[in-house]
Each structure stands twice: as C-alpha cells, then as structure tokens.
Short mmCIF file of C-alpha atoms in Angstrom, two decimals:
data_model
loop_
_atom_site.label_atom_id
_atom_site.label_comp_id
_atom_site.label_asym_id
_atom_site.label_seq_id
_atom_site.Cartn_x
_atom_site.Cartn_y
_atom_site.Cartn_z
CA UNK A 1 0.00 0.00 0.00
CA UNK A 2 1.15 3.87 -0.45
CA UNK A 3 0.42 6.67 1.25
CA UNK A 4 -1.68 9.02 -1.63
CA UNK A 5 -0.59 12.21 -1.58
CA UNK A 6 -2.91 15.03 -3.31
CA UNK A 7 -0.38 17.04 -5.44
CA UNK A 8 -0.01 19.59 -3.66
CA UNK A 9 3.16 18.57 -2.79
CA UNK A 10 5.23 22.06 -3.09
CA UNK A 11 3.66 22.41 1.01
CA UNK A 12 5.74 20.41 3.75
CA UNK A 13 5.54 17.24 4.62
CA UNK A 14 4.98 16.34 8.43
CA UNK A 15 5.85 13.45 9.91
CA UNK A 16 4.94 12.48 13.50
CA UNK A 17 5.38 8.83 15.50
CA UNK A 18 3.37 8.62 18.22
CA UNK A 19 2.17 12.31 18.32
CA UNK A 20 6.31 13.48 18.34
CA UNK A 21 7.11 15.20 15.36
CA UNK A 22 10.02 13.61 13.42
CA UNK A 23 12.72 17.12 12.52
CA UNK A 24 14.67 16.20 9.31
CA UNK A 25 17.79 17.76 8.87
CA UNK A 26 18.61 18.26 5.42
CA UNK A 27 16.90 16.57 2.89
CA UNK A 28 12.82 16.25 3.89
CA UNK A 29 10.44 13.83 2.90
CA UNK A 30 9.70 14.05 -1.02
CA UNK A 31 6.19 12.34 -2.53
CA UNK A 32 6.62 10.96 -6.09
CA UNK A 33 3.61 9.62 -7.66
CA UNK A 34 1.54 10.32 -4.88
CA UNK A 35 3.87 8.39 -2.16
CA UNK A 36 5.96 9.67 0.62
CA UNK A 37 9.10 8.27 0.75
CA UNK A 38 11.46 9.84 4.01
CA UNK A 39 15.21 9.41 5.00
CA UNK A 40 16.27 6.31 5.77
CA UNK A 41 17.25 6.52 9.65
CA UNK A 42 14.69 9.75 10.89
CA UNK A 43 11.54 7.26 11.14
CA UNK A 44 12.30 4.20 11.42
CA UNK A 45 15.04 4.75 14.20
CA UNK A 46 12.28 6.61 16.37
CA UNK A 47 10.21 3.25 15.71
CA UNK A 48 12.58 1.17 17.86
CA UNK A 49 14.56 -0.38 14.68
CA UNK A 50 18.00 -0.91 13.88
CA UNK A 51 18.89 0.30 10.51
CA UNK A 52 22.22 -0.54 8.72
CA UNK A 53 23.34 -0.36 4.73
CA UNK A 54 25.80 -2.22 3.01
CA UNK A 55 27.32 0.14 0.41
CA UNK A 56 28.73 -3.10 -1.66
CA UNK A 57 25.40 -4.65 -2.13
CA UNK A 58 23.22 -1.18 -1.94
CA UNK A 59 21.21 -3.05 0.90
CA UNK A 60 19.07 -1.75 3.26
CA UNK A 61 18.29 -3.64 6.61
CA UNK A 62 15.91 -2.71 9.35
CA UNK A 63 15.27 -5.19 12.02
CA UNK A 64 12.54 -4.50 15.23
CA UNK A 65 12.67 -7.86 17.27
CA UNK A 66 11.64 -10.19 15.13
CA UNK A 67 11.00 -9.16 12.24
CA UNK A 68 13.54 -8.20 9.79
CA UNK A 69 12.76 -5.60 6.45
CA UNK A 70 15.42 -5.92 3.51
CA UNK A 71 15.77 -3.31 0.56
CA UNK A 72 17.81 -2.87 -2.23
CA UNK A 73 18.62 0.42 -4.02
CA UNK A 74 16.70 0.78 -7.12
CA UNK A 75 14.34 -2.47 -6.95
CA UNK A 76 10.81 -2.68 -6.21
CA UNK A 77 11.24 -6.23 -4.11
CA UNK A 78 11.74 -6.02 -1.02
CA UNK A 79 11.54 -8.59 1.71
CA UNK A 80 9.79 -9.15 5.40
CA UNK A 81 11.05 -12.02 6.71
CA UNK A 82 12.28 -13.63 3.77
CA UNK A 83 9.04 -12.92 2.04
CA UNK A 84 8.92 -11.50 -1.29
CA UNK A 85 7.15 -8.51 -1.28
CA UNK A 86 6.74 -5.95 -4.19
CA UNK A 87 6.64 -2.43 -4.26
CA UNK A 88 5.21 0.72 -5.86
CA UNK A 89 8.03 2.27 -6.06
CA UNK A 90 11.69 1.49 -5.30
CA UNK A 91 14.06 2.82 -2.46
CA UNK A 92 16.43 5.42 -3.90
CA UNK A 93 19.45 8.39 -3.23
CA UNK A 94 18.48 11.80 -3.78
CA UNK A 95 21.42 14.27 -2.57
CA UNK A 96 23.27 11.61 -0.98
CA UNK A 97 20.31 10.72 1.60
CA UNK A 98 18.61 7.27 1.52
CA UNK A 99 15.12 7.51 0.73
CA UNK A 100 12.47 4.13 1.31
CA UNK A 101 8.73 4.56 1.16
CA UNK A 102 7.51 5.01 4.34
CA UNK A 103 4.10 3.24 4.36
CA UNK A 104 5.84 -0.41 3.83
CA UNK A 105 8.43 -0.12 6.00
CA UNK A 106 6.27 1.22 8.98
CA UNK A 107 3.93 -1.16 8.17
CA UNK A 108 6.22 -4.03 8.30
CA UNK A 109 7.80 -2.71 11.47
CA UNK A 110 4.01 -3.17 12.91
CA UNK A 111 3.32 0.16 13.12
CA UNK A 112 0.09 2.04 11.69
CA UNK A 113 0.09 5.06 9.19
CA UNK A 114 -2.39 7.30 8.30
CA UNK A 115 -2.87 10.19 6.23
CA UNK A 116 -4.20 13.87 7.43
CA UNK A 117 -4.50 15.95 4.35
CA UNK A 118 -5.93 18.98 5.74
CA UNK A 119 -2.01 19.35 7.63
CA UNK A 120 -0.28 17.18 5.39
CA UNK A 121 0.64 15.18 7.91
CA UNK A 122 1.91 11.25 8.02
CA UNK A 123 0.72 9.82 11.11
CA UNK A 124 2.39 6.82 12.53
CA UNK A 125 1.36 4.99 15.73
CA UNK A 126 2.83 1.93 17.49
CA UNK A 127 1.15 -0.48 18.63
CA UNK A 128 3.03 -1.39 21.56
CA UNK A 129 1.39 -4.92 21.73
CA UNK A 130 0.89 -7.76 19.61
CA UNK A 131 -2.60 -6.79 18.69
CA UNK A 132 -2.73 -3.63 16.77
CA UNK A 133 -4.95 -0.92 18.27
CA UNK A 134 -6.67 0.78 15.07
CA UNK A 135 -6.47 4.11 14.23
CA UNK A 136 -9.34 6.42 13.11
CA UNK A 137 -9.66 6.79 9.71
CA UNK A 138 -9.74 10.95 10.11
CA UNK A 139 -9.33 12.77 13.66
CA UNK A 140 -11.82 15.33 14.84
CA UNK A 141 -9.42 17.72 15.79
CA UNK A 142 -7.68 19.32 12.44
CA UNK A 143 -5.78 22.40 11.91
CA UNK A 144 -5.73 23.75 8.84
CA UNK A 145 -3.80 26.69 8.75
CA UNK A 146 -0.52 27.97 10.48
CA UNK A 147 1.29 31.56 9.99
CA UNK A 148 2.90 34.18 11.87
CA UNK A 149 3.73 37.37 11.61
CA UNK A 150 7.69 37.72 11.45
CA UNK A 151 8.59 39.03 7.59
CA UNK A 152 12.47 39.69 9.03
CA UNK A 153 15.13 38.50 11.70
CA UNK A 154 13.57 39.74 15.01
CA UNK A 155 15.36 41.49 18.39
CA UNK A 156 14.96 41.03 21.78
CA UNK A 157 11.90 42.37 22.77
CA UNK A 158 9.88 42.32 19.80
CA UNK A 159 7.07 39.85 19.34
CA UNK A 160 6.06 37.56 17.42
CA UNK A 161 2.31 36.90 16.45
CA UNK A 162 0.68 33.27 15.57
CA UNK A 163 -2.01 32.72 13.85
CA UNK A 164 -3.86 29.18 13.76
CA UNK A 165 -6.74 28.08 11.94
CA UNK A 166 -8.29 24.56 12.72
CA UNK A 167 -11.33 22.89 14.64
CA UNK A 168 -13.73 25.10 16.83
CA UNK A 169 -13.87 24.92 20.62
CA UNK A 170 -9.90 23.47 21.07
CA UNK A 171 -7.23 24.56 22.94
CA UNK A 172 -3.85 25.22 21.12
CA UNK A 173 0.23 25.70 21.72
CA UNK A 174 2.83 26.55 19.79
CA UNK A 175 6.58 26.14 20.15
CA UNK A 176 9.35 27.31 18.04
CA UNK A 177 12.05 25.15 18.13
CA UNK A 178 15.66 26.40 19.46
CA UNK A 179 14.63 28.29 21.90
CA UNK A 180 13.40 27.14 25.45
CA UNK A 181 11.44 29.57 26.88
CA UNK A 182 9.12 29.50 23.56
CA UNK A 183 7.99 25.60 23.84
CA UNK A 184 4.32 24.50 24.63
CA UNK A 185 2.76 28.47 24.22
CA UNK A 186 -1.03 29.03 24.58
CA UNK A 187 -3.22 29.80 21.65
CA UNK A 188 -6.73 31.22 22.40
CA UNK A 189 -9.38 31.23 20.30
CA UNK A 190 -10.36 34.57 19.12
CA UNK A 191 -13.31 34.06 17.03
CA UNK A 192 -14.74 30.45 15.81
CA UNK A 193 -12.14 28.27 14.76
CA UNK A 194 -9.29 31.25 14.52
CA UNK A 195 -6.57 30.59 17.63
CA UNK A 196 -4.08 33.71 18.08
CA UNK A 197 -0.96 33.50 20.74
CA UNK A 198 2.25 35.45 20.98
CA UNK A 199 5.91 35.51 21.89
CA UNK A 200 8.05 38.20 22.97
CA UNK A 201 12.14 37.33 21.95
CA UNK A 202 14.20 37.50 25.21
CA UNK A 203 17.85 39.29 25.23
CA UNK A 204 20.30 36.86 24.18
CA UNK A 205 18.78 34.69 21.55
CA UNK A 206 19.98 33.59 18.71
CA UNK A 207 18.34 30.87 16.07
CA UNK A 208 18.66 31.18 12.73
CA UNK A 209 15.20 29.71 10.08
CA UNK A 210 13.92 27.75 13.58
CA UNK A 211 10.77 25.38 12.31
CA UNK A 212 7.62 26.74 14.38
CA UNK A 213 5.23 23.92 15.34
CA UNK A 214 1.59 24.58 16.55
CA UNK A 215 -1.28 21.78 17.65
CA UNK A 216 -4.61 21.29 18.81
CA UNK A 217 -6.56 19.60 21.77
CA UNK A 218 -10.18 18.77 22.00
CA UNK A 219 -11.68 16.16 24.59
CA UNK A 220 -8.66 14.42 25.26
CA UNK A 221 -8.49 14.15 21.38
CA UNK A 222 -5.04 15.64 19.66
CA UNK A 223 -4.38 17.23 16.08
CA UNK A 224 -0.45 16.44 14.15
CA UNK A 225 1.50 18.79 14.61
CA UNK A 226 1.25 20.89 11.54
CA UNK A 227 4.80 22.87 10.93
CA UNK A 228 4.15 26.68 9.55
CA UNK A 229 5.99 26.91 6.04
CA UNK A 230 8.15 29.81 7.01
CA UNK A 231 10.80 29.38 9.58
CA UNK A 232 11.59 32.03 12.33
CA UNK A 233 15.09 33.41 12.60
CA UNK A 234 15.50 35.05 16.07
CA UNK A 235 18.79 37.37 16.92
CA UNK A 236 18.88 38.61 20.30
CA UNK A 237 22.45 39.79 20.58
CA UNK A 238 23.96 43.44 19.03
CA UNK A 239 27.33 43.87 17.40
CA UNK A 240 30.62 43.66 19.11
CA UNK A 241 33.49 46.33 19.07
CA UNK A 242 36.84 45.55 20.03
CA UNK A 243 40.28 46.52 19.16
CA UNK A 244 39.74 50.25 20.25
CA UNK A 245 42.55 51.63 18.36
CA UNK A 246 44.00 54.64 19.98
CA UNK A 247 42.79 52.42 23.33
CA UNK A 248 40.76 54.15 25.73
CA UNK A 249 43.35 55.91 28.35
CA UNK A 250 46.40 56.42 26.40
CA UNK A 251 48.13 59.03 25.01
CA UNK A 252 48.34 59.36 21.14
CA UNK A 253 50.26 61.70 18.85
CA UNK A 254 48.20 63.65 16.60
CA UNK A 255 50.32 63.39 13.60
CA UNK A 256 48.35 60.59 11.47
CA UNK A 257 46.09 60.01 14.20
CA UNK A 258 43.59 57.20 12.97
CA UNK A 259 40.72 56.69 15.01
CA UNK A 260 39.63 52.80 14.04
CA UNK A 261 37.63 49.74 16.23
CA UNK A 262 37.29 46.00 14.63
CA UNK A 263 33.43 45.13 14.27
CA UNK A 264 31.81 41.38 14.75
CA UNK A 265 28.26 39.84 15.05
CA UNK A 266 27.42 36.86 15.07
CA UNK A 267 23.61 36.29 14.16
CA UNK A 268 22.35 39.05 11.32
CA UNK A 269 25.56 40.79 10.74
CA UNK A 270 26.60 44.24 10.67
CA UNK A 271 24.80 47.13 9.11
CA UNK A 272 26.92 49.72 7.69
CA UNK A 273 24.54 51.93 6.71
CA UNK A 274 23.53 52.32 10.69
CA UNK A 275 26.73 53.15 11.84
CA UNK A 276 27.28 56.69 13.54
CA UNK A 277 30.51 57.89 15.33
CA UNK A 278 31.22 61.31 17.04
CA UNK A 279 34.15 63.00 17.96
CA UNK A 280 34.97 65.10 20.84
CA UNK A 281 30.82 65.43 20.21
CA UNK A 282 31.27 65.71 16.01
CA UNK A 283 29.33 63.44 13.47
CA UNK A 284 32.35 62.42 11.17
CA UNK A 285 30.39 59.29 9.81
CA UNK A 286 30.25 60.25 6.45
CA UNK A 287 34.02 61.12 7.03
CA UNK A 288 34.64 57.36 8.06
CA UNK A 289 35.41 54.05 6.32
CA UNK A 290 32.95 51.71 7.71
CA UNK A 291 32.99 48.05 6.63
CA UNK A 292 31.25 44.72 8.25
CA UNK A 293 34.00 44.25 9.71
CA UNK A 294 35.59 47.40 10.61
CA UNK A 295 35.37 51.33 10.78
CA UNK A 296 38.37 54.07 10.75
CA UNK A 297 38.43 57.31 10.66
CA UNK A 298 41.71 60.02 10.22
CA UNK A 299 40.68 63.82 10.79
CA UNK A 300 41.09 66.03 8.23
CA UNK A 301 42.91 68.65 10.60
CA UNK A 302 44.97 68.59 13.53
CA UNK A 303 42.63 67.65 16.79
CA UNK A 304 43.57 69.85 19.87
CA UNK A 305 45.96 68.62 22.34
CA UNK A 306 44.48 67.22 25.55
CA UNK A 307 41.36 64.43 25.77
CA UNK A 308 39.72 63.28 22.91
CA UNK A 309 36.47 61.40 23.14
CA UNK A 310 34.56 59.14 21.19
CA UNK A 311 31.27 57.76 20.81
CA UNK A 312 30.10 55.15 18.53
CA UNK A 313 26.44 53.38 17.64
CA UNK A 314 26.17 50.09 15.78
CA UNK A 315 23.69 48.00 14.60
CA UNK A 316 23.23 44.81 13.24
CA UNK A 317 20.68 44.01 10.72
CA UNK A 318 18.03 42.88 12.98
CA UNK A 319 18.32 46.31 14.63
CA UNK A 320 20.24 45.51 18.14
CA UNK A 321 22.07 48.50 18.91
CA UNK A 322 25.16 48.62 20.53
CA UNK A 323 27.15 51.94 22.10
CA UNK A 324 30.30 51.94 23.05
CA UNK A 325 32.07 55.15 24.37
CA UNK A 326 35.75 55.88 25.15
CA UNK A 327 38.57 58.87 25.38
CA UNK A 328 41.98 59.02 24.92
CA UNK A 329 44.74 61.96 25.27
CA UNK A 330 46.59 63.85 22.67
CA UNK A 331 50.09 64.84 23.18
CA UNK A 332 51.22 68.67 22.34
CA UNK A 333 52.19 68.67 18.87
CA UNK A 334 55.89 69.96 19.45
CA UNK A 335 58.42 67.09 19.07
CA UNK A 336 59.53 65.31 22.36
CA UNK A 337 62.53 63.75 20.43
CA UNK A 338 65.55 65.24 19.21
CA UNK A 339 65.30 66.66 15.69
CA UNK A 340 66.96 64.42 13.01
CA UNK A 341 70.33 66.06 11.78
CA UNK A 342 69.00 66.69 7.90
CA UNK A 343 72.38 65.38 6.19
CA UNK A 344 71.83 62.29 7.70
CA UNK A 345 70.66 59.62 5.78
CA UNK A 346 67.46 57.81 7.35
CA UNK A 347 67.77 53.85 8.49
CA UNK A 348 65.66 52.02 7.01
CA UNK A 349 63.55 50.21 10.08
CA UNK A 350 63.20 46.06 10.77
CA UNK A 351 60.35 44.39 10.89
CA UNK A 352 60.90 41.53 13.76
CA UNK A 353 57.84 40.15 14.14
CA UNK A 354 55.44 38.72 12.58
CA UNK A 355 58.38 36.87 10.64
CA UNK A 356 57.35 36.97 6.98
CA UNK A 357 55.83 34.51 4.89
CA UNK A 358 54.46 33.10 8.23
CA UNK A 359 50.92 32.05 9.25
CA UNK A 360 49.40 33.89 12.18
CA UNK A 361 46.09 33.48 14.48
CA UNK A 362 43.33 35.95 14.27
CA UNK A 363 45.35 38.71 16.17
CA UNK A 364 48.83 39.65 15.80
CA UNK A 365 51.35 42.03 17.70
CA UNK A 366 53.98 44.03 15.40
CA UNK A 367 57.33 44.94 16.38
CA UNK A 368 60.18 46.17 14.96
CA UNK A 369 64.23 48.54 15.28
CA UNK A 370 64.86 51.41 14.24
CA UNK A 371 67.30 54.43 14.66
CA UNK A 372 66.46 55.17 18.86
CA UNK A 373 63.96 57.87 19.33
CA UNK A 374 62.93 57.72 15.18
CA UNK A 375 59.28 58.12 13.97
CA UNK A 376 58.13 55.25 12.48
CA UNK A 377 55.23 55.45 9.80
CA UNK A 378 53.29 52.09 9.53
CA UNK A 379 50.64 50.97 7.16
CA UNK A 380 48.91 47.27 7.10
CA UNK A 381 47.26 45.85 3.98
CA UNK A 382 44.82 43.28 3.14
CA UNK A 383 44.78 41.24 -0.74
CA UNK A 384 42.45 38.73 -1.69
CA UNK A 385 39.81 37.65 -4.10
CA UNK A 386 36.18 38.96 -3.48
CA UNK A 387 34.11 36.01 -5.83
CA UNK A 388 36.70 35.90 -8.44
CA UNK A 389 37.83 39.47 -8.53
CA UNK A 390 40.66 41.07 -6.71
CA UNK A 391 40.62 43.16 -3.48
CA UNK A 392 42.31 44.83 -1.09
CA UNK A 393 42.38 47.24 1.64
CA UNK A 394 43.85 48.93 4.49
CA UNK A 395 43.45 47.08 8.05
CA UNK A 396 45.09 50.00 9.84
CA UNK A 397 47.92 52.81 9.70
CA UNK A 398 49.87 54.83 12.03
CA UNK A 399 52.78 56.15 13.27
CA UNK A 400 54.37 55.49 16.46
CA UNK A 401 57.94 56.37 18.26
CA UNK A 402 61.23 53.97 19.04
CA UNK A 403 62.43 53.97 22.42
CA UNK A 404 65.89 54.84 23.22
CA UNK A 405 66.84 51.58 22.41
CA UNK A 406 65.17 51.99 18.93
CA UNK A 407 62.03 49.21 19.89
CA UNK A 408 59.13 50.19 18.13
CA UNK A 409 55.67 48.57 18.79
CA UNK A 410 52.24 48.57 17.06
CA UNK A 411 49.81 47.44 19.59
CA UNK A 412 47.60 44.13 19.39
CA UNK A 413 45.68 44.00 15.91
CA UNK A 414 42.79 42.13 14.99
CA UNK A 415 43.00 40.66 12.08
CA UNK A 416 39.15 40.19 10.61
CA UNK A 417 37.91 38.66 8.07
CA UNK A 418 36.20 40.65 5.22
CA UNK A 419 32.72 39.59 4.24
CA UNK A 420 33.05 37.30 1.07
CA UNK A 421 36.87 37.56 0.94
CA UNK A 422 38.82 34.40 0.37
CA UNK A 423 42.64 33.66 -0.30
CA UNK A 424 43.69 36.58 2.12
CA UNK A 425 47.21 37.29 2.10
CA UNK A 426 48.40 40.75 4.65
CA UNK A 427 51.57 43.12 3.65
CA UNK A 428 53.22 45.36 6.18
CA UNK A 429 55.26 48.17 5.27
CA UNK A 430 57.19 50.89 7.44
CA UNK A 431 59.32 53.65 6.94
CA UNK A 432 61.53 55.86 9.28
CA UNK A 433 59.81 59.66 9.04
CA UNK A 434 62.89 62.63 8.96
CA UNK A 435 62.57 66.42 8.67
CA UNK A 436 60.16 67.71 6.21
CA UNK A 437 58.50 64.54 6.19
CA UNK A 438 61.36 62.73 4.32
CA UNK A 439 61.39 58.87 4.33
CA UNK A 440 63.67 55.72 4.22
CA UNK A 441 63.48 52.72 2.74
CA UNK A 442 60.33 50.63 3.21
CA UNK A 443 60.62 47.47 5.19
CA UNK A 444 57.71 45.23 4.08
CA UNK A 445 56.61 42.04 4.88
CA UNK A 446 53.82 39.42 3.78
CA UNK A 447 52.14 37.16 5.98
CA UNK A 448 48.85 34.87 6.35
CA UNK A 449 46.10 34.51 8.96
#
C-alpha cells in the first residue's frame, strides 16, 4: 500500500510517530507519484529499529525484534522475513540521503500510518502490543492553517504573532524550536475556529530559520502537529566592538592620528549603513570608512591637544544596537625627540615580528628597530579575491615612536575577516619619518592569517 498524496506537494511534509514530530535535517520527505518516501534513519530509528546499509550490495536492513525488512537500491522487491514482497516504487538516493517509502516499512515494522490531508501530515502509531490498536480513519481535531507574523530577523523584545486556523472549541500551543522559553505556548481562540498567541524574543537569543510547530486539543483528542511553512530566525544579541585603536586611556600623537575599532556579530551581521561615530561630540560618519567588519576614521585637521572622546552606535541588521564610548589623550604637537640632523641619511627600520611569509592566528602584535627615538610610519594591507575578482584594503595605519633603544611597537591588531573575501594574504610596510616629512626605505613584509 502507499500513502496518496494530493499534489499539492510544493507544502511540507509532516511526519509524527506517536504524536512526536520527526525534525529532518537536510533533505525532507519528497512524494513521487503520490507516495511519501522519508530518510532512511529519521523514522524508522524513532520506531525502535535498527537500521544498517551495506554500500557493496546497496542493501538496506531494518530489524525490530523479530521481524527483519530488507531493501535494495533501485528495486521494487523487497523482503519481510524472507518474504517477497513488491513495491510501488523502489528505495532510492536523492542528494546523498537514503530515501524508502515510508508506508511499507512502517507497516512491516508493525506500526500504523495514516494520512491527514488537511495538515499534510503522516501519522504513525505503534502499537506497543501484539494486537494492533486501530487508528481512526480521520481525527476530529484538524488544523488547517498555520502563519505568523515575522517578515524579518527579530530582536529582543519584539514579538512575534501566531495565527492558527483549525477545529472550533480546542485549545492550542505553539513552540518554536531552538529556543526554550518558547515551547508548549497558549493559543486562544479569538473568534470560531481562529486561535491567536504570541511571543516576545528574550535578550540573548539567537536561532537562525527555527521550524515553528503549533497543535490542537479537544476532549482528550489531539491534532499532528502541523509545521508553519516559514521558519523564524530570532537574533537577540547586538554587534561587538573591540580593538579600540587609539585604546581608551592612552596618550596618542596627533600626527596621522587614525581613530579605528574592529566590528563582529554573530547572528544578522553588521549594518553599515547604521553606523554613527562622534568626535569630541562631532558626526564624522560620512568622514569614516565603515565596513562589516571594521570602521576608521583620520581627521582632516589637527585635533587639539588634551582628551579626545569618542562615541560610537552600531547596529546589526536585525536592529540591536550597541554603544560603546571611550577617550583618549593627545600629546602637544611639538616634538619630544631630538630633531633628526637633515644630512643624515634615514635607516631604514626592521620588521621583527610577525616573521614573513608566516601564518598567524586571528590577532597579531607588530614589532620592529629602528634608529632610537625615530618616527616610524606604519601601514597594514589586506589582498584577496572577493568572488573571483581582486581586493584589497587597508586594516590599519599609524605612526608610532622607538624607544631609546630603537624598539618600536604597534599594539595588538585584529585581524578580521572581510565579508566574502577568500585567499587573504596581509603586507606590512614601514618607513623611518625625517625632517620635512622625508622617508627611508620601506621594510615590508607578507604574511597569512
């Protein structure tokens, strides 16, 4: 026997075994010729069976006690037993997932299956005896419809709205799966037959296209669960800034001062476009380079000397904002170091670490020598291949003083990932800065993440 399918098979299929609903991951039952056939292992382990294939012989095995079910790929005979049994249509691969058709297998595995078309449902109950309890031929309790209200990603605090439409005078819940506190959720009936209930996203949340699930109850009488063809995606958690870059309490020169912070987010991802910074109080966004993954900004003119502050909103696409606020100082702009005698010819600076044409983690501290007390101009570089076209751009840039000793330092850098970018390769470069801005040699190196 097969299960007969109306053709309306474009609508999901649900499967339940004893009122559970079975979740497939990846590929979901298909119906050909008005018959479900499902993945190999998602039923007919939840029925109590062992399931094994041998890939040599493409055979399929299923044993429940005593009785033992054997396929092959591609045939229509099949056997219970050791008797010969013939099929309507053969097990088979579709995207590397074992499909058998579900009515003879359950069947054979002495369960029942029945078919509610109003949720497109596959019902399967086990007997749990030797004598076979039967199962109505339709339940009074149907639901017919299930939708909700969530068009995009949703934050914390927002709600989401259910709708239900199925058999008068019930009781309902709803759960969405991923998340705990939304499991088992009352729906009320509203008017005849139309059940409403809603959920407000906690802080903290994240599931991405979650399967929502909704039921009915009538005199100790159940509906299937009927699964709502559009999955929820919750994300309950803004951005993250790091990598404050100059860090909050320091002391900075103004001279190339580049105001920059590494940006992350896990769930929706960054939006650019909602990105604001101030300084000292100042909207400079549309003076800013702001990127999923970063933002930097490099006045245009000198800031005064003393404390600098900065503000910055982000947001991710789901609309969680985060703020983040920090100040730093900036040094007079006369020179601390003793000026560079002009006939001198500039050393070109070393770059110690990272060592080049190394591999390093997802941070990485540069150091370097140069003349003592020289003014070192830095400038990291991203390459690699956006789709199959070249990119690059700048990570971050600087300058920063040797000691007496000549040690020069860039503080910790994060090195993030573009959006889209593969084959990433990173190039450091420096140069020793003299009087009227003349330069040395560059030092560069190239290195991997």
């Amino acid at each position: 026997m097969a299960i007969i399918v109306p053709l309306a098979s474009a609508q999901t299929i649900n499967v339940t075994v004893d009122g559970d609903v079975i979740l497939f991951v990846g590929q979901p039952p298909v119906e050909q010729r008005g018959m479900v056939l499902v993945p190999l292992r998602g039923v007919f382990e939840k029925l109590g069976a062992t399931v094994a294939y041998d890939g040599a012989s493409r055979t399929i095995r299923a044993v429940k006690g005593t009785t033992e079910v054997t396929l092959r790929l591609g045939s229509t005979e099949a056997f219970v037993n050791g008797q010969r049994q013939t099929l309507a249509l053969p097990a088979q691969t579709q995207q590397g997932t074992t499909l058998v058709p579900l009515r003879f297998v359950s069947e054979a595995l002495g369960a029942q299956v029945s078919w509610r078309g109003v949720s497109r449902t596959v019902v399967i109950q086990t007997s749990g005896s030797a004598s076979p309890v039967p199962l109505p031929t339709a339940s009074p309790v149907e639901v017919s419809s299930l939708t909700h209200d969530a068009q995009r990603p949703l934050r914390g605090g927002e709600r989401l709205a259910v709708t239900l439409l199925g058999t008068p005078g019930s009781t309902g819940t709803f759960s969405v799966s991923g998340i705990e506190s939304a499991r088992e959720l009352p729906l009320r009936e509203q008017s005849v037959g139309t059940y409403t209930g809603v959920f407000t996203v906690p802080l903290g949340v994240q599931v991405k296209n979650a399967p929502l699930f909704a039921s009915l109850r009538r005199g100790g009488l159940a509906s299937p669960l009927i699964q709502a063809a559009q999955p929820v995606t919750v994300d309950g958690i803004g951005p993250q800034l790091a990598n404050l870059s100059p860090a909050s309490d320091t002391t900075a020169a103004p001279s190339k001062l580049l105001i920059y912070a590494t940006l992350a987010d896990t769930g929706t991802g960054i939006d650019t476009s909602a990105l604001h910074l101030l300084v000292n109080g100042k909207d400079v966004t549309g003076q800013a380079t702001v990127t999923e993954a970063f933002f930097s900004y490099r006045p245009d003119t000198a800031l005064p000397a003393g404390k600098t502050s900065v503000a910055v909103v982000a947001r991710d696409l789901a609309g969680n904002e985060t703020r983040r606020e920090w100040s730093f100082q900036l040094s007079a702009t006369a020179p601390t170091a003793p000026v560079p005698n002009p006939a001198a010819p500039l050393l070109k600076p070393t770059i110690l670490t990272p060592a080049a044409n190394t591999a390093v983690g997802d941070k990485v501290t540069i150091t370097g020598k140069a003349a003592p007390d020289a003014l070192v101009r830095y400038r990291l570089t991203f390459q690699g291949t956006f789709l199959i076209l070249p990119t690059d751009g700048v990570v971050t840039d600087g300058e920063v003083r040797a000691d007496k000793k000549g040690l020069w330092s860039i503080p910790e850098i994060r090195l993030q990932t573009p959006l889209g970018v593969s084959k990433l390769t990173y190039t450091l470069e420096a140069t020793t800065v003299g009087v009227s801005d003349a330069l040395s040699e560059t030092a560069s190196i190239t290195f991997k993440k």
